[in-house]
PDB file of C-alpha atoms and ligand atoms in Angstrom:
ATOM      1  CA  UNK A   1      43.429-117.301  76.306  1.00 87.00           C
ATOM      2  CA  UNK A   2      44.867-114.135  77.786  1.00 94.00           C
ATOM      3  CA  UNK A   3      46.858-112.252  75.175  1.00 98.00           C
ATOM      4  CA  UNK A   4      50.204-110.761  76.147  1.00 98.00           C
ATOM      5  CA  UNK A   5      51.733-107.481  75.011  1.00 98.00           C
ATOM      6  CA  UNK A   6      55.306-106.457  75.750  1.00 98.00           C
ATOM      7  CA  UNK A   7      55.633-102.697  75.477  1.00 98.00           C
ATOM      8  CA  UNK A   8      58.374-100.140  75.016  1.00 98.00           C
ATOM      9  CA  UNK A   9      60.824-102.046  72.838  1.00 98.00           C
ATOM     10  CA  UNK A  10      63.599 -99.924  71.385  1.00 98.00           C
ATOM     11  CA  UNK A  11      65.746-102.454  69.498  1.00 98.00           C
ATOM     12  CA  UNK A  12      65.272-105.195  66.908  1.00 98.00           C
ATOM     13  CA  UNK A  13      66.840-107.655  69.354  1.00 98.00           C
ATOM     14  CA  UNK A  14      64.139-106.865  71.939  1.00 97.00           C
ATOM     15  CA  UNK A  15      61.491-107.373  69.295  1.00 98.00           C
ATOM     16  CA  UNK A  16      62.963-110.755  68.288  1.00 98.00           C
ATOM     17  CA  UNK A  17      62.884-111.830  71.932  1.00 98.00           C
ATOM     18  CA  UNK A  18      59.248-110.736  72.280  1.00 98.00           C
ATOM     19  CA  UNK A  19      58.390-112.857  69.236  1.00 98.00           C
ATOM     20  CA  UNK A  20      60.404-115.878  70.363  1.00 98.00           C
ATOM     21  CA  UNK A  21      58.750-115.713  73.797  1.00 98.00           C
ATOM     22  CA  UNK A  22      55.404-116.190  71.975  1.00 97.00           C
ATOM     23  CA  UNK A  23      53.936-112.867  73.061  1.00 98.00           C
ATOM     24  CA  UNK A  24      50.913-111.766  71.026  1.00 98.00           C
ATOM     25  CA  UNK A  25      51.794-108.099  70.647  1.00 98.00           C
ATOM     26  CA  UNK A  26      54.708-105.697  70.808  1.00 98.00           C
ATOM     27  CA  UNK A  27      54.473-101.986  71.567  1.00 98.00           C
ATOM     28  CA  UNK A  28      56.541 -98.916  70.856  1.00 98.00           C
ATOM     29  CA  UNK A  29      56.088 -95.544  72.561  1.00 98.00           C
ATOM     30  CA  UNK A  30      56.091 -92.433  70.378  1.00 97.00           C
ATOM     31  CA  UNK A  31      55.289 -88.775  70.676  1.00 96.00           C
ATOM     32  CA  UNK A  32      54.638 -88.587  74.416  1.00 97.00           C
ATOM     33  CA  UNK A  33      55.021 -85.331  76.403  1.00 94.00           C
ATOM     34  CA  UNK A  34      56.734 -87.097  79.297  1.00 94.00           C
ATOM     35  CA  UNK A  35      60.306 -88.082  79.867  1.00 94.00           C
ATOM     36  CA  UNK A  36      60.607 -91.847  79.322  1.00 95.00           C
ATOM     37  CA  UNK A  37      63.576 -94.010  78.346  1.00 96.00           C
ATOM     38  CA  UNK A  38      61.224 -96.060  76.168  1.00 97.00           C
ATOM     39  CA  UNK A  39      60.295 -93.326  73.682  1.00 98.00           C
ATOM     40  CA  UNK A  40      61.370 -93.753  70.046  1.00 98.00           C
ATOM     41  CA  UNK A  41      60.729 -91.566  67.021  1.00 98.00           C
ATOM     42  CA  UNK A  42      57.906 -92.476  64.646  1.00 98.00           C
ATOM     43  CA  UNK A  43      60.498 -93.372  62.018  1.00 98.00           C
ATOM     44  CA  UNK A  44      62.187 -95.761  64.419  1.00 98.00           C
ATOM     45  CA  UNK A  45      58.844 -97.262  65.452  1.00 98.00           C
ATOM     46  CA  UNK A  46      58.094 -97.948  61.806  1.00 98.00           C
ATOM     47  CA  UNK A  47      61.517 -99.612  61.341  1.00 98.00           C
ATOM     48  CA  UNK A  48      60.944-101.781  64.392  1.00 98.00           C
ATOM     49  CA  UNK A  49      57.462-102.795  63.274  1.00 98.00           C
ATOM     50  CA  UNK A  50      58.772-103.570  59.793  1.00 97.00           C
ATOM     51  CA  UNK A  51      60.968-106.228  61.433  1.00 97.00           C
ATOM     52  CA  UNK A  52      58.037-107.868  63.250  1.00 98.00           C
ATOM     53  CA  UNK A  53      57.220-111.398  62.054  1.00 97.00           C
ATOM     54  CA  UNK A  54      53.755-112.352  60.787  1.00 95.00           C
ATOM     55  CA  UNK A  55      51.211-113.012  63.565  1.00 95.00           C
ATOM     56  CA  UNK A  56      52.833-110.589  66.039  1.00 98.00           C
ATOM     57  CA  UNK A  57      50.541-107.559  66.413  1.00 98.00           C
ATOM     58  CA  UNK A  58      52.154-104.151  66.513  1.00 98.00           C
ATOM     59  CA  UNK A  59      50.892-101.485  68.933  1.00 98.00           C
ATOM     60  CA  UNK A  60      51.675 -97.783  68.761  1.00 98.00           C
ATOM     61  CA  UNK A  61      51.425 -96.210  72.237  1.00 98.00           C
ATOM     62  CA  UNK A  62      51.037 -92.461  72.144  1.00 97.00           C
ATOM     63  CA  UNK A  63      49.552 -89.348  73.776  1.00 96.00           C
ATOM     64  CA  UNK A  64      48.405 -87.179  70.864  1.00 96.00           C
ATOM     65  CA  UNK A  65      46.813 -83.796  71.574  1.00 94.00           C
ATOM     66  CA  UNK A  66      44.393 -84.096  68.654  1.00 95.00           C
ATOM     67  CA  UNK A  67      42.731 -86.619  66.378  1.00 95.00           C
ATOM     68  CA  UNK A  68      44.648 -85.108  63.478  1.00 95.00           C
ATOM     69  CA  UNK A  69      47.973 -85.805  65.186  1.00 96.00           C
ATOM     70  CA  UNK A  70      46.899 -89.367  65.980  1.00 96.00           C
ATOM     71  CA  UNK A  71      46.044 -89.886  62.311  1.00 96.00           C
ATOM     72  CA  UNK A  72      49.446 -88.536  61.237  1.00 96.00           C
ATOM     73  CA  UNK A  73      51.183 -90.977  63.574  1.00 97.00           C
ATOM     74  CA  UNK A  74      49.138 -93.915  62.300  1.00 97.00           C
ATOM     75  CA  UNK A  75      49.999 -92.975  58.719  1.00 96.00           C
ATOM     76  CA  UNK A  76      53.680 -92.772  59.583  1.00 97.00           C
ATOM     77  CA  UNK A  77      54.070 -95.832  61.844  1.00 97.00           C
ATOM     78  CA  UNK A  78      51.331 -98.077  60.362  1.00 97.00           C
ATOM     79  CA  UNK A  79      50.588-100.102  63.515  1.00 98.00           C
ATOM     80  CA  UNK A  80      47.909-102.770  63.859  1.00 97.00           C
ATOM     81  CA  UNK A  81      46.684-101.173  67.081  1.00 98.00           C
ATOM     82  CA  UNK A  82      46.640 -97.606  68.412  1.00 98.00           C
ATOM     83  CA  UNK A  83      46.918 -97.389  72.236  1.00 98.00           C
ATOM     84  CA  UNK A  84      45.803 -93.935  73.290  1.00 97.00           C
ATOM     85  CA  UNK A  85      46.673 -92.197  76.526  1.00 96.00           C
ATOM     86  CA  UNK A  86      44.385 -89.250  75.696  1.00 94.00           C
ATOM     87  CA  UNK A  87      41.003 -87.907  76.757  1.00 93.00           C
ATOM     88  CA  UNK A  88      39.235 -88.320  73.424  1.00 96.00           C
ATOM     89  CA  UNK A  89      35.443 -88.465  73.284  1.00 96.00           C
ATOM     90  CA  UNK A  90      33.562 -91.450  71.877  1.00 96.00           C
ATOM     91  CA  UNK A  91      33.034 -89.542  68.610  1.00 95.00           C
ATOM     92  CA  UNK A  92      36.728 -88.738  68.317  1.00 96.00           C
ATOM     93  CA  UNK A  93      37.636 -92.362  69.004  1.00 96.00           C
ATOM     94  CA  UNK A  94      35.184 -93.498  66.329  1.00 94.00           C
ATOM     95  CA  UNK A  95      36.854 -91.115  63.885  1.00 92.00           C
ATOM     96  CA  UNK A  96      40.147 -92.920  64.506  1.00 93.00           C
ATOM     97  CA  UNK A  97      38.829 -96.357  63.570  1.00 89.00           C
ATOM     98  CA  UNK A  98      39.683 -96.340  59.908  1.00 81.00           C
ATOM     99  CA  UNK A  99      41.915 -98.334  57.577  1.00 75.00           C
ATOM    100  CA  UNK A 100      41.640-101.301  59.945  1.00 86.00           C
ATOM    101  CA  UNK A 101      43.643 -99.786  62.808  1.00 96.00           C
ATOM    102  CA  UNK A 102      42.285-101.031  66.166  1.00 97.00           C
ATOM    103  CA  UNK A 103      41.711 -98.326  68.751  1.00 97.00           C
ATOM    104  CA  UNK A 104      42.469 -99.071  72.410  1.00 98.00           C
ATOM    105  CA  UNK A 105      42.145 -96.126  74.818  1.00 97.00           C
ATOM    106  CA  UNK A 106      43.436 -96.165  78.383  1.00 97.00           C
ATOM    107  CA  UNK A 107      40.976 -95.811  81.267  1.00 96.00           C
ATOM    108  CA  UNK A 108      41.508 -95.750  85.038  1.00 95.00           C
ATOM    109  CA  UNK A 109      40.034 -98.705  86.906  1.00 94.00           C
ATOM    110  CA  UNK A 110      37.655 -96.545  88.939  1.00 94.00           C
ATOM    111  CA  UNK A 111      36.352 -94.521  85.986  1.00 96.00           C
ATOM    112  CA  UNK A 112      33.384 -96.719  85.131  1.00 96.00           C
ATOM    113  CA  UNK A 113      31.387 -93.877  83.577  1.00 97.00           C
ATOM    114  CA  UNK A 114      34.128 -93.173  81.011  1.00 97.00           C
ATOM    115  CA  UNK A 115      34.550 -96.876  80.283  1.00 97.00           C
ATOM    116  CA  UNK A 116      30.816 -97.252  79.632  1.00 97.00           C
ATOM    117  CA  UNK A 117      30.694 -94.081  77.492  1.00 97.00           C
ATOM    118  CA  UNK A 118      33.522 -95.037  75.153  1.00 97.00           C
ATOM    119  CA  UNK A 119      33.157 -98.829  75.033  1.00 97.00           C
ATOM    120  CA  UNK A 120      30.851 -98.870  71.972  1.00 96.00           C
ATOM    121  CA  UNK A 121      33.374 -96.741  70.058  1.00 96.00           C
ATOM    122  CA  UNK A 122      36.532 -98.793  70.607  1.00 97.00           C
ATOM    123  CA  UNK A 123      38.072-102.231  70.035  1.00 97.00           C
ATOM    124  CA  UNK A 124      39.242-102.763  73.627  1.00 98.00           C
ATOM    125  CA  UNK A 125      39.901-100.808  76.812  1.00 98.00           C
ATOM    126  CA  UNK A 126      43.280-100.849  78.519  1.00 98.00           C
ATOM    127  CA  UNK A 127      43.155-100.313  82.270  1.00 97.00           C
ATOM    128  CA  UNK A 128      46.429 -98.824  83.493  1.00 93.00           C
ATOM    129  CA  UNK A 129      47.742 -96.979  86.556  1.00 90.00           C
ATOM    130  CA  UNK A 130      48.451 -93.635  84.899  1.00 84.00           C
ATOM    131  CA  UNK A 131      50.519 -90.775  86.286  1.00 86.00           C
ATOM    132  CA  UNK A 132      48.909 -87.331  86.821  1.00 83.00           C
ATOM    133  CA  UNK A 133      49.743 -86.491  83.211  1.00 85.00           C
ATOM    134  CA  UNK A 134      47.899 -89.582  81.972  1.00 84.00           C
ATOM    135  CA  UNK A 135      51.093 -91.348  80.929  1.00 86.00           C
ATOM    136  CA  UNK A 136      51.784 -95.010  81.629  1.00 85.00           C
ATOM    137  CA  UNK A 137      54.997 -96.805  82.416  1.00 83.00           C
ATOM    138  CA  UNK A 138      54.568 -95.980  86.102  1.00 89.00           C
ATOM    139  CA  UNK A 139      55.354 -99.494  87.298  1.00 90.00           C
ATOM    140  CA  UNK A 140      52.475 -99.122  89.782  1.00 88.00           C
ATOM    141  CA  UNK A 141      49.681-101.621  90.257  1.00 93.00           C
ATOM    142  CA  UNK A 142      46.115-100.567  91.065  1.00 93.00           C
ATOM    143  CA  UNK A 143      43.025-102.170  92.553  1.00 94.00           C
ATOM    144  CA  UNK A 144      42.558-105.283  90.400  1.00 95.00           C
ATOM    145  CA  UNK A 145      39.107-105.933  91.882  1.00 95.00           C
ATOM    146  CA  UNK A 146      38.053-102.536  90.447  1.00 95.00           C
ATOM    147  CA  UNK A 147      39.403-103.576  87.043  1.00 96.00           C
ATOM    148  CA  UNK A 148      37.400-106.771  87.289  1.00 95.00           C
ATOM    149  CA  UNK A 149      34.234-104.745  87.984  1.00 95.00           C
ATOM    150  CA  UNK A 150      34.999-102.514  85.011  1.00 96.00           C
ATOM    151  CA  UNK A 151      35.466-105.575  82.801  1.00 96.00           C
ATOM    152  CA  UNK A 152      32.071-106.882  83.914  1.00 95.00           C
ATOM    153  CA  UNK A 153      30.462-103.522  83.106  1.00 95.00           C
ATOM    154  CA  UNK A 154      31.559-103.257  79.463  1.00 97.00           C
ATOM    155  CA  UNK A 155      31.073-105.339  76.375  1.00 96.00           C
ATOM    156  CA  UNK A 156      34.560-104.999  74.893  1.00 98.00           C
ATOM    157  CA  UNK A 157      37.824-106.797  75.682  1.00 98.00           C
ATOM    158  CA  UNK A 158      39.727-105.402  78.669  1.00 98.00           C
ATOM    159  CA  UNK A 159      43.527-105.368  78.880  1.00 98.00           C
ATOM    160  CA  UNK A 160      45.182-105.124  82.292  1.00 97.00           C
ATOM    161  CA  UNK A 161      48.355-103.025  82.626  1.00 97.00           C
ATOM    162  CA  UNK A 162      50.211-101.139  85.336  1.00 96.00           C
ATOM    163  CA  UNK A 163      53.001-102.523  87.491  1.00 96.00           C
ATOM    164  CA  UNK A 164      52.818-106.064  86.160  1.00 98.00           C
ATOM    165  CA  UNK A 165      55.939-108.207  86.512  1.00 98.00           C
ATOM    166  CA  UNK A 166      56.886-111.863  86.002  1.00 98.00           C
ATOM    167  CA  UNK A 167      56.179-112.309  89.751  1.00 98.00           C
ATOM    168  CA  UNK A 168      52.654-110.903  89.901  1.00 98.00           C
ATOM    169  CA  UNK A 169      51.210-111.496  86.439  1.00 98.00           C
ATOM    170  CA  UNK A 170      49.821-114.959  87.251  1.00 97.00           C
ATOM    171  CA  UNK A 171      47.982-113.550  90.257  1.00 97.00           C
ATOM    172  CA  UNK A 172      46.693-110.672  88.112  1.00 97.00           C
ATOM    173  CA  UNK A 173      45.371-113.084  85.470  1.00 97.00           C
ATOM    174  CA  UNK A 174      43.638-115.224  88.122  1.00 95.00           C
ATOM    175  CA  UNK A 175      42.079-112.159  89.825  1.00 95.00           C
ATOM    176  CA  UNK A 176      40.888-110.190  86.801  1.00 95.00           C
ATOM    177  CA  UNK A 177      40.607-112.802  84.001  1.00 95.00           C
ATOM    178  CA  UNK A 178      41.530-110.051  81.520  1.00 97.00           C
ATOM    179  CA  UNK A 179      41.492-110.509  77.761  1.00 97.00           C
ATOM    180  CA  UNK A 180      45.084-109.358  77.753  1.00 98.00           C
ATOM    181  CA  UNK A 181      47.953-108.202  79.938  1.00 98.00           C
ATOM    182  CA  UNK A 182      50.516-105.569  79.131  1.00 98.00           C
ATOM    183  CA  UNK A 183      53.909-104.705  80.633  1.00 98.00           C
ATOM    184  CA  UNK A 184      56.601-102.123  80.005  1.00 97.00           C
ATOM    185  CA  UNK A 185      58.864-101.365  82.978  1.00 97.00           C
ATOM    186  CA  UNK A 186      58.264-104.703  84.727  1.00 97.00           C
ATOM    187  CA  UNK A 187      60.427-106.609  82.230  1.00 98.00           C
ATOM    188  CA  UNK A 188      63.434-104.256  82.360  1.00 98.00           C
ATOM    189  CA  UNK A 189      66.764-104.507  84.179  1.00 97.00           C
ATOM    190  CA  UNK A 190      67.034-100.696  84.179  1.00 97.00           C
ATOM    191  CA  UNK A 191      65.162 -97.826  82.500  1.00 95.00           C
ATOM    192  CA  UNK A 192      64.418 -98.781  78.912  1.00 95.00           C
ATOM    193  CA  UNK A 193      66.698-101.846  78.935  1.00 97.00           C
ATOM    194  CA  UNK A 194      64.635-104.978  78.387  1.00 98.00           C
ATOM    195  CA  UNK A 195      65.538-108.081  80.416  1.00 98.00           C
ATOM    196  CA  UNK A 196      65.124-110.909  77.924  1.00 98.00           C
ATOM    197  CA  UNK A 197      64.747-113.663  80.537  1.00 98.00           C
ATOM    198  CA  UNK A 198      62.059-111.572  82.248  1.00 98.00           C
ATOM    199  CA  UNK A 199      60.155-111.267  78.959  1.00 98.00           C
ATOM    200  CA  UNK A 200      60.133-115.063  78.520  1.00 98.00           C
ATOM    201  CA  UNK A 201      59.074-115.634  82.140  1.00 98.00           C
ATOM    202  CA  UNK A 202      56.340-112.971  81.955  1.00 98.00           C
ATOM    203  CA  UNK A 203      54.771-114.523  78.862  1.00 98.00           C
ATOM    204  CA  UNK A 204      54.928-118.084  80.165  1.00 97.00           C
ATOM    205  CA  UNK A 205      53.536-117.123  83.605  1.00 97.00           C
ATOM    206  CA  UNK A 206      50.623-115.223  82.056  1.00 97.00           C
ATOM    207  CA  UNK A 207      49.744-118.030  79.619  1.00 96.00           C
ATOM    208  CA  UNK A 208      50.099-120.770  82.259  1.00 93.00           C
ATOM    209  CA  UNK A 209      47.822-118.924  84.709  1.00 91.00           C
ATOM    210  CA  UNK A 210      45.242-118.538  81.968  1.00 86.00           C
ATOM    211  CA  UNK A 211      45.438-122.242  81.037  1.00 82.00           C
ATOM    212  CA  UNK A 212      45.080-123.232  84.731  1.00 82.00           C
ATOM    213  CA  UNK A 213      41.952-121.078  84.968  1.00 79.00           C
ATOM    214  CA  UNK A 214      40.465-122.706  81.863  1.00 79.00           C
ATOM    215  CA  UNK A 215      41.206-126.204  83.198  1.00 72.00           C
ATOM    216  CA  UNK A 216      39.414-125.397  86.465  1.00 69.00           C
ATOM    217  CA  UNK A 217      36.266-124.077  84.812  1.00 64.00           C
ATOM    218  CA  UNK A 218      33.261-126.196  85.778  1.00 59.00           C
ATOM    219  CA  UNK A 219      31.905-128.418  83.007  1.00 60.00           C
ATOM    220  CA  UNK A 220      28.104-128.077  82.818  1.00 64.00           C
ATOM    221  CA  UNK A 221      26.295-131.318  83.797  1.00 61.00           C
TER     222      UNK A 221
HETATM  223  O1  LIG B   1      56.132 -96.819  79.316  1.00 64.34           O
HETATM  224  C1  LIG B   1      56.116 -95.586  79.229  1.00 64.34           C
HETATM  225  O2  LIG B   1      57.117 -94.922  79.497  1.00 64.34           O
HETATM  226  C2  LIG B   1      54.873 -94.880  78.784  1.00 64.34           C
HETATM  227  C3  LIG B   1      54.904 -93.510  78.582  1.00 64.34           C
HETATM  228  C4  LIG B   1      53.763 -92.846  78.149  1.00 64.34           C
HETATM  229  C5  LIG B   1      52.586 -93.538  77.923  1.00 64.34           C
HETATM  230  C6  LIG B   1      52.545 -94.922  78.134  1.00 64.34           C
HETATM  231  C7  LIG B   1      53.666 -95.600  78.573  1.00 64.34           C
HETATM  232  N1  LIG B   1      53.654 -96.961  78.823  1.00 64.34           N
HETATM  233  C8  LIG B   1      52.493 -97.781  78.920  1.00 64.34           C
HETATM  234  O3  LIG B   1      52.113 -97.936  80.285  1.00 64.34           O
HETATM  235  C9  LIG B   1      51.614 -99.240  80.521  1.00 64.34           C
HETATM  236  C10 LIG B   1      52.117 -99.857  81.798  1.00 64.34           C
HETATM  237  O4  LIG B   1      53.466 -99.676  82.010  1.00 64.34           O
HETATM  238  P1  LIG B   1      54.209-100.409  83.236  1.00 64.34           P
HETATM  239  O5  LIG B   1      54.163-101.884  82.939  1.00 64.34           O
HETATM  240  O6  LIG B   1      53.500-100.056  84.492  1.00 64.34           O
HETATM  241  O7  LIG B   1      55.606 -99.888  83.191  1.00 64.34           O
HETATM  242  C11 LIG B   1      51.971-100.041  79.307  1.00 64.34           C
HETATM  243  O8  LIG B   1      50.746-100.207  78.620  1.00 64.34           O
HETATM  244  C12 LIG B   1      52.780 -99.173  78.439  1.00 64.34           C
HETATM  245  O9  LIG B   1      52.265 -99.293  77.143  1.00 64.34           O
END
């Protein structure tokens, strides 16, 4: 089953909606060097995650400039998963896998060599459409066929992100068969303001497309 993450929540109400929509994960964005309406302080991220119900994974999305800074943020926010928009080496990523935090770096769909190099050191790879600065939240899709090739080339779960919306997520799931999908701006009515109906529709479209795919899988004779 494709897992679904809703990213960039800024209020407890948003987080409750993410949980009631049966998403698998919720993300907050902290300590990023870009201007985004979704950024919250680490203290606020911790408060939001403290209000998450059991069985909803919490994901800290950040762009730290060093492993030490990433560790500080993990200590402060205490997420289940650390989503890194940063150019860390495989050794640096390994150093971040401690105290049970899952490490999920972001890779561009066409960067197969990086994906192969870091895959053994991480828990999953998130394929996004980053801006020049490496940030996400661009609302731009990329070549999903390339993401599918990347997923075939590595032995870890692959999460698809970048420009997903309630209207295109089913198609994305059918094309890429990702382990998870992730959305930030595509479920907002305006910058940073989550559209609660869109969150529900996004989750149900993603899960339904995944179920359809499973039902059409050929049964071996
Ligand atoms: O959403 C942001 O503003 C952001 C800023 C800096 C780093 C990551 C950010 N968001 C991540 O980008 C992807 C896709 O976003 P979108 O659906 O295309 O808007 C998502 O994983 C967010 O976690």
